[in-house]
N, CA, C and O atoms as a CHARMM CRD file, in Angstrom:
* protein
*
  228
    1    1 MET  N     10.61600  -9.78300  22.98300 PROA 1      0.00000
    2    1 MET  CA    11.53100 -10.13100  21.90900 PROA 1      0.00000
    3    1 MET  C     10.69300 -10.53100  20.68600 PROA 1      0.00000
    4    1 MET  O      9.73600 -11.29800  20.78900 PROA 1      0.00000
    5    2 THR  N     11.07600  -9.99700  19.55100 PROA 2      0.00000
    6    2 THR  CA    10.37200 -10.34400  18.32000 PROA 2      0.00000
    7    2 THR  C     10.87000 -11.68400  17.78600 PROA 2      0.00000
    8    2 THR  O     11.91600 -12.18200  18.20100 PROA 2      0.00000
    9    3 GLU  N     10.10800 -12.25500  16.86300 PROA 3      0.00000
   10    3 GLU  CA    10.52600 -13.51600  16.24800 PROA 3      0.00000
   11    3 GLU  C     11.84600 -13.34100  15.50300 PROA 3      0.00000
   12    3 GLU  O     12.70200 -14.22600  15.52700 PROA 3      0.00000
   13    4 MET  N     12.00700 -12.20000  14.84300 PROA 4      0.00000
   14    4 MET  CA    13.25000 -11.91800  14.10700 PROA 4      0.00000
   15    4 MET  C     14.43300 -11.86300  15.06600 PROA 4      0.00000
   16    4 MET  O     15.47800 -12.45300  14.79100 PROA 4      0.00000
   17    5 GLN  N     14.28200 -11.15700  16.19400 PROA 5      0.00000
   18    5 GLN  CA    15.36300 -11.07200  17.17400 PROA 5      0.00000
   19    5 GLN  C     15.71400 -12.46200  17.69500 PROA 5      0.00000
   20    5 GLN  O     16.88800 -12.78200  17.88600 PROA 5      0.00000
   21    6 SER  N     14.70200 -13.27800  17.92300 PROA 6      0.00000
   22    6 SER  CA    14.93400 -14.63800  18.40600 PROA 6      0.00000
   23    6 SER  C     15.73700 -15.44800  17.38800 PROA 6      0.00000
   24    6 SER  O     16.65600 -16.17600  17.76100 PROA 6      0.00000
   25    7 LYS  N     15.39300 -15.32200  16.10200 PROA 7      0.00000
   26    7 LYS  CA    16.13500 -16.02900  15.05100 PROA 7      0.00000
   27    7 LYS  C     17.57700 -15.54700  14.97800 PROA 7      0.00000
   28    7 LYS  O     18.49700 -16.34900  14.82200 PROA 7      0.00000
   29    8 LEU  N     17.77300 -14.23700  15.09000 PROA 8      0.00000
   30    8 LEU  CA    19.13000 -13.68800  15.04400 PROA 8      0.00000
   31    8 LEU  C     19.96300 -14.20200  16.21300 PROA 8      0.00000
   32    8 LEU  O     21.13000 -14.55500  16.04000 PROA 8      0.00000
   33    9 ILE  N     19.37100 -14.24500  17.39100 PROA 9      0.00000
   34    9 ILE  CA    20.08700 -14.72300  18.58000 PROA 9      0.00000
   35    9 ILE  C     20.46600 -16.19200  18.41300 PROA 9      0.00000
   36    9 ILE  O     21.59200 -16.57900  18.72400 PROA 9      0.00000
   37   10 ARG  N     19.53800 -17.01200  17.92500 PROA 10     0.00000
   38   10 ARG  CA    19.85300 -18.43400  17.70400 PROA 10     0.00000
   39   10 ARG  C     20.96600 -18.59000  16.66600 PROA 10     0.00000
   40   10 ARG  O     21.82800 -19.45800  16.80800 PROA 10     0.00000
   41   11 TYR  N     20.95200 -17.76400  15.63500 PROA 11     0.00000
   42   11 TYR  CA    21.98800 -17.80500  14.59800 PROA 11     0.00000
   43   11 TYR  C     23.35500 -17.47900  15.20400 PROA 11     0.00000
   44   11 TYR  O     24.33900 -18.16800  14.93500 PROA 11     0.00000
   45   12 ILE  N     23.40900 -16.43000  16.02000 PROA 12     0.00000
   46   12 ILE  CA    24.66500 -16.03700  16.67700 PROA 12     0.00000
   47   12 ILE  C     25.13800 -17.14700  17.61600 PROA 12     0.00000
   48   12 ILE  O     26.32000 -17.49200  17.62700 PROA 12     0.00000
   49   13 GLN  N     24.21500 -17.70500  18.40100 PROA 13     0.00000
   50   13 GLN  CA    24.58000 -18.78200  19.32100 PROA 13     0.00000
   51   13 GLN  C     25.07700 -20.00600  18.56400 PROA 13     0.00000
   52   13 GLN  O     25.95000 -20.72300  19.05200 PROA 13     0.00000
   53   14 GLY  N     24.53600 -20.25000  17.39000 PROA 14     0.00000
   54   14 GLY  CA    24.97400 -21.36800  16.56400 PROA 14     0.00000
   55   14 GLY  C     26.40700 -21.22000  16.08900 PROA 14     0.00000
   56   14 GLY  O     27.04300 -22.19800  15.69500 PROA 14     0.00000
   57   15 HSD  N     26.91900 -19.98700  16.12700 PROA 15     0.00000
   58   15 HSD  CA    28.31000 -19.73100  15.75100 PROA 15     0.00000
   59   15 HSD  C     29.22600 -19.64400  16.98400 PROA 15     0.00000
   60   15 HSD  O     30.37900 -19.23000  16.87000 PROA 15     0.00000
   61   16 GLY  N     28.71200 -20.03600  18.16400 PROA 16     0.00000
   62   16 GLY  CA    29.54000 -20.11900  19.36000 PROA 16     0.00000
   63   16 GLY  C     29.67200 -18.83200  20.14800 PROA 16     0.00000
   64   16 GLY  O     30.56200 -18.71000  20.99000 PROA 16     0.00000
   65   17 HSD  N     28.79100 -17.86300  19.88500 PROA 17     0.00000
   66   17 HSD  CA    28.83500 -16.59500  20.60900 PROA 17     0.00000
   67   17 HSD  C     27.53100 -16.42500  21.38100 PROA 17     0.00000
   68   17 HSD  O     26.66300 -17.29600  21.32500 PROA 17     0.00000
   69   18 SER  N     27.38600 -15.32800  22.09200 PROA 18     0.00000
   70   18 SER  CA    26.13800 -15.10400  22.80700 PROA 18     0.00000
   71   18 SER  C     25.54100 -13.76800  22.40500 PROA 18     0.00000
   72   18 SER  O     26.23400 -12.87700  21.91300 PROA 18     0.00000
   73   19 ALA  N     24.23600 -13.65000  22.62500 PROA 19     0.00000
   74   19 ALA  CA    23.53800 -12.41900  22.27800 PROA 19     0.00000
   75   19 ALA  C     22.25600 -12.32600  23.09300 PROA 19     0.00000
   76   19 ALA  O     21.67000 -13.33900  23.47400 PROA 19     0.00000
   77   20 TYR  N     21.83900 -11.11200  23.35000 PROA 20     0.00000
   78   20 TYR  CA    20.53700 -10.87500  23.96800 PROA 20     0.00000
   79   20 TYR  C     20.03000  -9.52200  23.50900 PROA 20     0.00000
   80   20 TYR  O     20.78900  -8.71200  22.97600 PROA 20     0.00000
   81   21 VAL  N     18.74200  -9.28000  23.71800 PROA 21     0.00000
   82   21 VAL  CA    18.11900  -8.04000  23.26600 PROA 21     0.00000
   83   21 VAL  C     18.42600  -6.93700  24.26800 PROA 21     0.00000
   84   21 VAL  O     18.35100  -7.15300  25.47700 PROA 21     0.00000
   85   22 SER  N     18.77000  -5.75300  23.76400 PROA 22     0.00000
   86   22 SER  CA    19.06400  -4.61300  24.63500 PROA 22     0.00000
   87   22 SER  C     17.79700  -4.18300  25.37600 PROA 22     0.00000
   88   22 SER  O     16.68900  -4.54000  24.97500 PROA 22     0.00000
   89   23 CYS  N     17.96000  -3.42000  26.44800 PROA 23     0.00000
   90   23 CYS  CA    16.82000  -3.02000  27.27200 PROA 23     0.00000
   91   23 CYS  C     15.82100  -2.15200  26.50800 PROA 23     0.00000
   92   23 CYS  O     14.64400  -2.11500  26.86700 PROA 23     0.00000
   93   24 ASP  N     16.26400  -1.45500  25.46500 PROA 24     0.00000
   94   24 ASP  CA    15.32300  -0.65700  24.66800 PROA 24     0.00000
   95   24 ASP  C     14.69400  -1.47600  23.53700 PROA 24     0.00000
   96   24 ASP  O     13.89300  -0.95200  22.76300 PROA 24     0.00000
   97   25 HSD  N     15.05300  -2.74000  23.44300 PROA 25     0.00000
   98   25 HSD  CA    14.51400  -3.68600  22.45400 PROA 25     0.00000
   99   25 HSD  C     14.82500  -3.30000  21.01300 PROA 25     0.00000
  100   25 HSD  O     14.18600  -3.80400  20.09000 PROA 25     0.00000
  101   26 GLU  N     15.78600  -2.42500  20.80900 PROA 26     0.00000
  102   26 GLU  CA    16.13000  -1.96200  19.46800 PROA 26     0.00000
  103   26 GLU  C     17.39400  -2.61800  18.92100 PROA 26     0.00000
  104   26 GLU  O     17.57700  -2.69500  17.70600 PROA 26     0.00000
  105   27 GLN  N     18.26100  -3.08800  19.80300 PROA 27     0.00000
  106   27 GLN  CA    19.54600  -3.62500  19.37700 PROA 27     0.00000
  107   27 GLN  C     19.78500  -4.98100  20.01600 PROA 27     0.00000
  108   27 GLN  O     19.07100  -5.39900  20.92700 PROA 27     0.00000
  109   28 LEU  N     20.80400  -5.65200  19.51600 PROA 28     0.00000
  110   28 LEU  CA    21.27600  -6.88100  20.13900 PROA 28     0.00000
  111   28 LEU  C     22.60500  -6.58600  20.81500 PROA 28     0.00000
  112   28 LEU  O     23.45600  -5.89700  20.25300 PROA 28     0.00000
  113   29 ILE  N     22.77900  -7.10500  22.01000 PROA 29     0.00000
  114   29 ILE  CA    24.07000  -7.05200  22.68900 PROA 29     0.00000
  115   29 ILE  C     24.74900  -8.38000  22.37900 PROA 29     0.00000
  116   29 ILE  O     24.24800  -9.44600  22.73700 PROA 29     0.00000
  117   30 VAL  N     25.88400  -8.30400  21.71500 PROA 30     0.00000
  118   30 VAL  CA    26.56700  -9.51600  21.27300 PROA 30     0.00000
  119   30 VAL  C     27.92700  -9.63700  21.95100 PROA 30     0.00000
  120   30 VAL  O     28.60600  -8.64100  22.19900 PROA 30     0.00000
  121   31 ALA  N     28.30500 -10.86400  22.24200 PROA 31     0.00000
  122   31 ALA  CA    29.60000 -11.12200  22.87700 PROA 31     0.00000
  123   31 ALA  C     30.28800 -12.25700  22.13800 PROA 31     0.00000
  124   31 ALA  O     29.72300 -13.33600  21.96300 PROA 31     0.00000
  125   32 SER  N     31.50900 -11.99800  21.71100 PROA 32     0.00000
  126   32 SER  CA    32.29000 -13.05200  21.06000 PROA 32     0.00000
  127   32 SER  C     33.17700 -13.72000  22.10100 PROA 32     0.00000
  128   32 SER  O     33.61700 -13.09400  23.06500 PROA 32     0.00000
  129   33 TYR  N     33.42500 -14.99600  21.88300 PROA 33     0.00000
  130   33 TYR  CA    34.19800 -15.78500  22.83600 PROA 33     0.00000
  131   33 TYR  C     35.46100 -16.32700  22.19900 PROA 33     0.00000
  132   33 TYR  O     35.49700 -16.64400  21.01100 PROA 33     0.00000
  133   34 ASP  N     36.49200 -16.42600  23.01600 PROA 34     0.00000
  134   34 ASP  CA    37.75600 -17.01500  22.60900 PROA 34     0.00000
  135   34 ASP  C     38.21100 -17.91000  23.75600 PROA 34     0.00000
  136   34 ASP  O     38.56600 -17.41900  24.82700 PROA 34     0.00000
  137   35 ASN  N     38.19900 -19.21900  23.53300 PROA 35     0.00000
  138   35 ASN  CA    38.54400 -20.18500  24.59300 PROA 35     0.00000
  139   35 ASN  C     37.68600 -19.99300  25.83800 PROA 35     0.00000
  140   35 ASN  O     38.19700 -19.98700  26.95800 PROA 35     0.00000
  141   36 HSD  N     36.38900 -19.83800  25.63800 PROA 36     0.00000
  142   36 HSD  CA    35.38300 -19.74900  26.69900 PROA 36     0.00000
  143   36 HSD  C     35.46200 -18.47400  27.53300 PROA 36     0.00000
  144   36 HSD  O     34.80700 -18.39200  28.57200 PROA 36     0.00000
  145   37 SER  N     36.23300 -17.48500  27.11800 PROA 37     0.00000
  146   37 SER  CA    36.21700 -16.20500  27.82400 PROA 37     0.00000
  147   37 SER  C     35.79900 -15.11700  26.84300 PROA 37     0.00000
  148   37 SER  O     36.11100 -15.18300  25.65400 PROA 37     0.00000
  149   38 VAL  N     35.09400 -14.12000  27.35200 PROA 38     0.00000
  150   38 VAL  CA    34.58700 -13.05700  26.48800 PROA 38     0.00000
  151   38 VAL  C     35.74700 -12.25700  25.92700 PROA 38     0.00000
  152   38 VAL  O     36.61100 -11.78600  26.66700 PROA 38     0.00000
  153   39 ARG  N     35.75500 -12.11100  24.61900 PROA 39     0.00000
  154   39 ARG  CA    36.80200 -11.35900  23.94300 PROA 39     0.00000
  155   39 ARG  C     36.33200  -9.94800  23.61100 PROA 39     0.00000
  156   39 ARG  O     37.10500  -8.99400  23.69400 PROA 39     0.00000
  157   40 HSD  N     35.05800  -9.82200  23.23300 PROA 40     0.00000
  158   40 HSD  CA    34.56100  -8.53600  22.76000 PROA 40     0.00000
  159   40 HSD  C     33.04200  -8.49700  22.93300 PROA 40     0.00000
  160   40 HSD  O     32.35500  -9.47800  22.65100 PROA 40     0.00000
  161   41 THR  N     32.52200  -7.35600  23.39800 PROA 41     0.00000
  162   41 THR  CA    31.07900  -7.16200  23.54100 PROA 41     0.00000
  163   41 THR  C     30.70600  -5.83200  22.92500 PROA 41     0.00000
  164   41 THR  O     31.41300  -4.84000  23.10200 PROA 41     0.00000
  165   42 GLU  N     29.58600  -5.80500  22.19200 PROA 42     0.00000
  166   42 GLU  CA    29.10300  -4.54800  21.62500 PROA 42     0.00000
  167   42 GLU  C     27.62100  -4.64500  21.30300 PROA 42     0.00000
  168   42 GLU  O     27.04600  -5.73300  21.29300 PROA 42     0.00000
  169   43 ALA  N     27.01000  -3.50400  21.04300 PROA 43     0.00000
  170   43 ALA  CA    25.61200  -3.44000  20.62600 PROA 43     0.00000
  171   43 ALA  C     25.57500  -3.26600  19.11400 PROA 43     0.00000
  172   43 ALA  O     26.29000  -2.43500  18.55400 PROA 43     0.00000
  173   44 ILE  N     24.72800  -4.06400  18.46000 PROA 44     0.00000
  174   44 ILE  CA    24.57500  -3.95900  17.00800 PROA 44     0.00000
  175   44 ILE  C     23.08300  -3.89400  16.67700 PROA 44     0.00000
  176   44 ILE  O     22.25400  -4.31800  17.48300 PROA 44     0.00000
  177   45 PRO  N     22.73300  -3.36700  15.50000 PROA 45     0.00000
  178   45 PRO  CA    21.32600  -3.37800  15.08700 PROA 45     0.00000
  179   45 PRO  C     20.81600  -4.81700  14.95300 PROA 45     0.00000
  180   45 PRO  O     21.57900  -5.72500  14.62400 PROA 45     0.00000
  181   46 ALA  N     19.53800  -5.01000  15.20700 PROA 46     0.00000
  182   46 ALA  CA    18.93500  -6.34300  15.10800 PROA 46     0.00000
  183   46 ALA  C     18.52100  -6.61700  13.66900 PROA 46     0.00000
  184   46 ALA  O     17.33500  -6.74000  13.36500 PROA 46     0.00000
  185   47 THR  N     19.52100  -6.71100  12.78000 PROA 47     0.00000
  186   47 THR  CA    19.27000  -7.01200  11.36800 PROA 47     0.00000
  187   47 THR  C     20.21000  -8.12500  10.92500 PROA 47     0.00000
  188   47 THR  O     21.27900  -8.31800  11.50400 PROA 47     0.00000
  189   48 TRP  N     19.79400  -8.86200   9.88200 PROA 48     0.00000
  190   48 TRP  CA    20.65100  -9.92600   9.35900 PROA 48     0.00000
  191   48 TRP  C     21.97800  -9.36900   8.87000 PROA 48     0.00000
  192   48 TRP  O     23.03000  -9.96300   9.10700 PROA 48     0.00000
  193   49 GLN  N     21.93200  -8.23000   8.18800 PROA 49     0.00000
  194   49 GLN  CA    23.16700  -7.65700   7.63900 PROA 49     0.00000
  195   49 GLN  C     24.15200  -7.30200   8.75300 PROA 49     0.00000
  196   49 GLN  O     25.34600  -7.58300   8.64300 PROA 49     0.00000
  197   50 ALA  N     23.65200  -6.68400   9.82300 PROA 50     0.00000
  198   50 ALA  CA    24.52700  -6.31500  10.93900 PROA 50     0.00000
  199   50 ALA  C     25.12600  -7.55600  11.59800 PROA 50     0.00000
  200   50 ALA  O     26.30200  -7.56600  11.96100 PROA 50     0.00000
  201   51 VAL  N     24.31100  -8.59800  11.75200 PROA 51     0.00000
  202   51 VAL  CA    24.80200  -9.83800  12.36300 PROA 51     0.00000
  203   51 VAL  C     25.86600 -10.48500  11.47800 PROA 51     0.00000
  204   51 VAL  O     26.90600 -10.92000  11.97200 PROA 51     0.00000
  205   52 ARG  N     25.61000 -10.54900  10.18900 PROA 52     0.00000
  206   52 ARG  CA    26.60900 -11.13400   9.27700 PROA 52     0.00000
  207   52 ARG  C     27.90400 -10.32800   9.28400 PROA 52     0.00000
  208   52 ARG  O     28.99500 -10.89700   9.28800 PROA 52     0.00000
  209   53 ASN  N     27.78100  -9.00800   9.28600 PROA 53     0.00000
  210   53 ASN  CA    28.97800  -8.15800   9.34300 PROA 53     0.00000
  211   53 ASN  C     29.75000  -8.42600  10.62600 PROA 53     0.00000
  212   53 ASN  O     30.97500  -8.55000  10.60100 PROA 53     0.00000
  213   54 TRP  N     29.04100  -8.51600  11.74900 PROA 54     0.00000
  214   54 TRP  CA    29.69200  -8.74100  13.03200 PROA 54     0.00000
  215   54 TRP  C     30.40400 -10.09700  13.05100 PROA 54     0.00000
  216   54 TRP  O     31.50100 -10.22400  13.59500 PROA 54     0.00000
  217   55 LEU  N     29.76700 -11.10900  12.44900 PROA 55     0.00000
  218   55 LEU  CA    30.37500 -12.43900  12.40000 PROA 55     0.00000
  219   55 LEU  C     31.48800 -12.52900  11.36100 PROA 55     0.00000
  220   55 LEU  O     32.24300 -13.50100  11.34100 PROA 55     0.00000
  221   56 GLY  N     31.59200 -11.52500  10.50300 PROA 56     0.00000
  222   56 GLY  CA    32.65400 -11.50500   9.51100 PROA 56     0.00000
  223   56 GLY  C     32.29300 -12.15500   8.19100 PROA 56     0.00000
  224   56 GLY  O     33.17600 -12.60200   7.45800 PROA 56     0.00000
  225   57 TYR  N     31.00500 -12.21400   7.87700 PROA 57     0.00000
  226   57 TYR  CA    30.55700 -12.82400   6.60800 PROA 57     0.00000
  227   57 TYR  C     30.18900 -11.76300   5.60600 PROA 57     0.00000
  228   57 TYR  O     29.79200 -12.08300   4.48500 PROA 57     0.00000
């Protein structure tokens, strides 16, 4: 995991969701939560813009 990926994951976790690096190390697998149950999971690029878009910012 790169330092950038680690920062992105911590940022996502800080917003109450989870994330980890995909097996090819190119993307992040992100999961949004609603009342402690997974609502949605998808793979997104490991970039700040993609993370902000996914979070709705």
